[in-house]
Coordinates of C-alpha atoms in Angstrom, one line a residue:
Chain T
M1 CA -14.2 3.3 20.6
S2 CA -12.9 5.6 18.1
I3 CA -9.3 6.1 17.4
N4 CA -7.8 9.4 18.9
I5 CA -6.4 11.9 16.6
R6 CA -4.7 15.4 17.6
M7 CA -4.5 17.9 14.8
R8 CA -2.7 21.1 14.2
G9 CA -2.4 23.4 11.2
K10 CA -1.6 26.8 10.2
S11 CA -1.9 28.5 6.8
Q12 CA 1.0 30.6 5.5
G13 CA 0.8 32.0 2.0
G14 CA -2.2 29.8 0.9
V15 CA -0.4 26.5 2.2
A16 CA -1.2 24.7 5.2
E17 CA 1.0 22.2 6.8
I18 CA -1.4 19.8 8.7
K19 CA 0.3 17.7 11.5
A20 CA -1.5 14.9 13.0
L21 CA -0.6 12.5 16.1
I22 CA -2.8 9.6 16.1
K23 CA -3.1 7.0 19.2
H24 CA -2.8 3.5 17.7
P25 CA -0.6 0.5 18.5
M26 CA 0.1 -0.1 14.8
E27 CA 0.6 -3.9 15.5
S28 CA 1.9 -5.4 12.1
G29 CA 0.9 -9.0 12.6
V30 CA 4.6 -10.0 12.0
R31 CA 6.0 -9.4 15.6
M32 CA 6.2 -12.6 17.7
D33 CA 4.9 -13.2 21.2
K34 CA 7.8 -15.0 22.7
K35 CA 5.8 -16.8 25.3
T36 CA 3.3 -18.4 22.9
G37 CA 5.5 -18.2 19.7
K38 CA 2.5 -16.9 17.9
P39 CA 2.6 -13.5 16.3
Y40 CA 0.5 -10.8 17.8
P41 CA -2.7 -10.2 15.8
A42 CA -2.6 -7.6 13.2
K43 CA -4.0 -4.2 14.2
F44 CA -2.8 -1.3 12.2
I45 CA -4.3 1.9 10.4
N46 CA -4.4 1.0 6.6
M47 CA -6.7 3.8 5.3
V48 CA -6.2 7.4 5.8
E49 CA -7.9 10.3 4.0
V50 CA -7.6 14.1 4.4
L51 CA -10.3 16.4 3.2
V52 CA -10.4 20.1 2.5
N53 CA -13.9 21.4 2.8
G54 CA -15.4 18.1 2.3
T55 CA -13.1 17.2 -0.9
K56 CA -10.6 14.5 -0.6
Q57 CA -7.2 15.7 -1.2
V58 CA -5.0 13.0 0.2
D59 CA -5.8 9.3 0.1
A60 CA -3.2 7.3 1.9
Q61 CA -2.7 3.6 2.2
W62 CA -0.5 2.3 5.2
S63 CA 1.0 -0.9 6.2
G64 CA 1.9 -2.1 9.8
A65 CA 5.4 -0.5 9.2
V66 CA 4.1 2.9 9.9
S67 CA 5.4 3.4 13.7
A68 CA 3.2 3.0 16.7
N69 CA 1.2 6.0 17.6
P70 CA 1.9 7.4 14.0
Y71 CA 2.9 10.9 13.2
M72 CA 1.7 12.5 9.8
A73 CA 2.2 15.6 8.2
V74 CA 0.9 16.8 4.8
Q75 CA 0.7 20.2 2.8
L76 CA -2.4 21.4 1.6
K77 CA -3.8 24.5 -0.3
A78 CA -5.8 26.0 2.3
N79 CA -6.5 29.2 3.9
A80 CA -8.0 30.7 7.2
G81 CA -11.3 29.3 7.8
D82 CA -10.9 26.2 5.8
K83 CA -12.1 22.9 7.3
I84 CA -9.7 20.1 7.4
T85 CA -10.8 16.6 8.1
I86 CA -9.0 13.4 8.7
N87 CA -10.6 10.0 8.4
L88 CA -8.9 6.8 9.6
T89 CA -9.8 3.1 9.3
D90 CA -7.8 0.3 10.7
N91 CA -7.6 -3.4 9.6
T92 CA -10.2 -4.5 12.2
G93 CA -12.7 -2.0 10.9
E94 CA -12.2 0.5 13.7
T95 CA -12.4 4.4 12.8
G96 CA -11.4 7.6 13.7
T97 CA -12.1 11.2 12.6
E98 CA -11.1 14.7 13.6
T99 CA -11.8 18.0 12.2
L100 CA -9.7 21.2 12.2
V101 CA -10.8 24.8 11.2
I102 CA -7.6 26.5 9.9
K103 CA -6.7 29.9 11.7
Chain L
M1 CA -21.9 -15.4 -13.9
K2 CA -18.8 -15.5 -16.3
R3 CA -20.4 -12.9 -18.4
R4 CA -21.0 -10.7 -15.4
T5 CA -17.4 -11.0 -14.2
L6 CA -16.1 -10.1 -17.6
L7 CA -18.4 -7.2 -17.8
K8 CA -17.5 -5.9 -14.5
N9 CA -13.7 -6.3 -15.3
T10 CA -14.1 -4.6 -18.6
L11 CA -16.0 -1.7 -17.2
A12 CA -13.4 -1.2 -14.2
G13 CA -10.7 -1.3 -16.8
S14 CA -12.1 1.3 -19.0
A15 CA -12.7 3.6 -16.2
A16 CA -9.3 3.3 -15.2
V17 CA -8.0 4.0 -18.5
V18 CA -10.4 7.0 -19.0
A19 CA -9.2 8.4 -15.5
A20 CA -5.6 7.9 -16.7
N21 CA -6.0 9.5 -20.1
A22 CA -7.8 12.6 -18.8
G23 CA -4.9 12.9 -16.3
L24 CA -7.5 13.1 -13.5
L25 CA -6.9 11.8 -10.0
V26 CA -9.8 10.1 -8.8
P27 CA -8.6 8.4 -5.5
S28 CA -12.1 7.0 -4.6
V29 CA -12.1 5.1 -7.8
V30 CA -8.5 4.3 -8.2
L31 CA -7.8 3.3 -4.8
A32 CA -11.2 2.2 -3.4
D33 CA -9.8 -0.8 -1.3
W34 CA -6.5 -1.4 0.5
N35 CA -4.0 -2.7 -1.9
K36 CA -3.3 -5.9 -0.1
K37 CA -1.2 -7.5 -2.9
A38 CA 1.3 -4.5 -2.8
F39 CA 1.7 -4.3 0.9
A40 CA 2.3 -8.1 1.0
A41 CA 5.0 -7.9 -1.6
K42 CA 8.3 -9.3 -0.4
S43 CA 10.5 -7.4 -2.9
L44 CA 10.8 -3.7 -3.8
E45 CA 10.2 -4.3 -7.3
D46 CA 7.0 -6.4 -6.8
A47 CA 5.8 -3.8 -4.3
L48 CA 6.3 -1.1 -6.9
T49 CA 4.8 -3.0 -9.8
D50 CA 1.8 -3.9 -7.8
T51 CA 1.3 -0.2 -6.7
Y52 CA 2.1 1.7 -10.0
G53 CA 2.3 -1.0 -12.6
T54 CA 5.9 -0.7 -13.1
S55 CA 9.2 -0.7 -11.2
T56 CA 11.1 1.4 -13.3
A57 CA 11.8 4.8 -11.6
T58 CA 14.2 7.4 -12.6
E59 CA 16.5 8.9 -9.9
S60 CA 15.7 12.6 -9.2
G61 CA 17.6 15.2 -7.4
D62 CA 14.1 17.2 -7.0
I63 CA 13.0 14.8 -4.4
K64 CA 14.1 15.9 -1.1
L65 CA 14.3 12.8 1.2
K66 CA 15.1 13.4 4.9
A67 CA 16.0 10.6 7.1
P68 CA 18.5 10.2 9.8
A69 CA 21.9 8.7 8.8
I70 CA 21.7 6.7 12.1
A71 CA 18.6 5.8 13.7
E72 CA 19.0 4.8 17.5
N73 CA 15.4 3.3 17.4
G74 CA 14.5 1.6 14.2
A75 CA 10.9 1.5 15.4
V76 CA 10.5 5.1 15.0
T77 CA 12.5 6.4 12.3
P78 CA 11.4 9.8 11.0
V79 CA 11.0 10.2 7.2
T80 CA 10.0 13.3 5.3
V81 CA 9.7 13.3 1.6
D82 CA 9.5 16.7 -0.2
A83 CA 8.6 16.3 -3.8
S84 CA 7.1 19.9 -4.2
A85 CA 9.8 21.0 -6.6
I86 CA 8.0 18.6 -9.2
D87 CA 4.9 19.8 -10.9
G88 CA 1.7 17.6 -10.4
V89 CA 2.7 15.1 -8.0
E90 CA 0.0 12.4 -8.0
S91 CA 1.4 9.9 -5.5
I92 CA 4.4 9.2 -3.1
A93 CA 5.4 6.0 -1.7
I94 CA 7.8 5.2 1.0
L95 CA 9.6 1.9 1.1
A96 CA 12.2 0.3 3.4
S97 CA 14.3 -2.1 1.1
K98 CA 15.0 -4.9 3.7
N99 CA 11.7 -5.0 5.7
P100 CA 9.9 -8.3 5.5
M101 CA 7.3 -6.4 3.4
P102 CA 9.0 -3.2 1.9
L103 CA 6.1 -1.0 0.9
V104 CA 5.3 1.1 4.2
C105 CA 2.9 3.7 2.9
E106 CA 1.6 5.2 -0.2
Y107 CA -0.3 8.6 -0.5
A108 CA -2.3 9.8 -3.4
F109 CA -2.8 13.5 -3.9
G110 CA -5.6 15.5 -5.3
A111 CA -5.0 18.9 -7.0
G112 CA -5.5 20.8 -3.6
A113 CA -2.4 18.9 -1.9
L114 CA 1.2 19.4 -2.4
G115 CA 3.8 16.7 -3.1
Y116 CA 4.7 16.5 0.6
V117 CA 4.6 13.7 3.4
S118 CA 6.2 13.4 6.9
T119 CA 6.0 10.3 8.9
R120 CA 7.6 7.8 11.1
I121 CA 8.3 4.3 10.1
K122 CA 9.5 0.9 11.5
M123 CA 12.9 -0.3 10.2
G124 CA 14.2 -3.7 11.4
E125 CA 17.9 -3.3 10.5
T126 CA 20.4 -1.2 8.5
M127 CA 18.8 -0.4 5.1
N128 CA 17.8 1.9 2.3
V129 CA 14.8 4.1 2.8
M130 CA 13.3 4.8 -0.8
A131 CA 10.9 7.6 -1.8
V132 CA 9.1 6.9 -5.1
V133 CA 7.1 9.8 -6.6
K134 CA 4.7 9.6 -9.4
A135 CA 4.2 12.6 -11.5
G136 CA 2.9 13.1 -15.0
G137 CA 2.6 9.4 -15.3
K138 CA 6.3 8.8 -14.7
L139 CA 8.1 7.4 -11.6
F140 CA 11.0 9.2 -9.8
K141 CA 12.9 8.0 -6.8
A142 CA 15.4 9.0 -4.2
Q143 CA 17.0 6.7 -1.7
Q144 CA 19.2 7.0 1.3
E145 CA 20.8 4.6 3.9
V146 CA 19.8 4.5 7.4
K147 CA 21.9 2.6 9.9
V148 CA 19.6 1.2 12.6
T149 CA 21.5 0.5 15.9
I150 CA 18.5 -1.1 17.6
G151 CA 16.1 -3.1 15.6
G152 CA 12.3 -1.9 15.2
C153 CA 10.8 -5.5 14.9
G154 CA 12.2 -7.1 18.1
G155 CA 10.3 -4.9 20.5

């Protein structure tokens, strides 16, 4: 199963603000399960990249301290018709990808 | 085996130096792997050193750090860092001073991206949120205290 991403973005004056909502538990591996006294196993997105027309423009690394169901916004130099892609990978190797064509 | 390791390290080192000298951002080279050491660091200084090679950052009024003065729920603290007033932003890192592992996230930017990031982070207690911006090989920072009324770690 791949990670679900919802993206939105609009270009204004050559700059597009891309907003993404990602469905992910972002379990840091630090939080304790009170019943067993053991931490919940870590499962969080650690690599995020944003591409404009296939060229990587944002390369992000996350820890488990990014909130569950992460929200991310970045600003890119992009115009109508440009293709924005977000690629994600979590620490267990699960991936997600979503593409948006700027209006 | 030793020779091979040496060669590999030397090559990797020189490649990084060349990239740094040319002032180019080659994320796929510089940040090929998740920076485990920086994210596992227990102090702000260590996290910064492991990310940028130094923990010395100058306070800058050009970084607009937006975070709530009081966060009702520390598990979802909205943080926005706008450093687009600074030319040539290469990277932005967000750190939470008292989290067990302070480094929350680090964004590296290419020429087609502006120095701007908005996200939501977890904070266990009242602490400072720090934004560190790398531009032109120098580090700049801005910080703000966020009062947390419900912790982000207890669930």
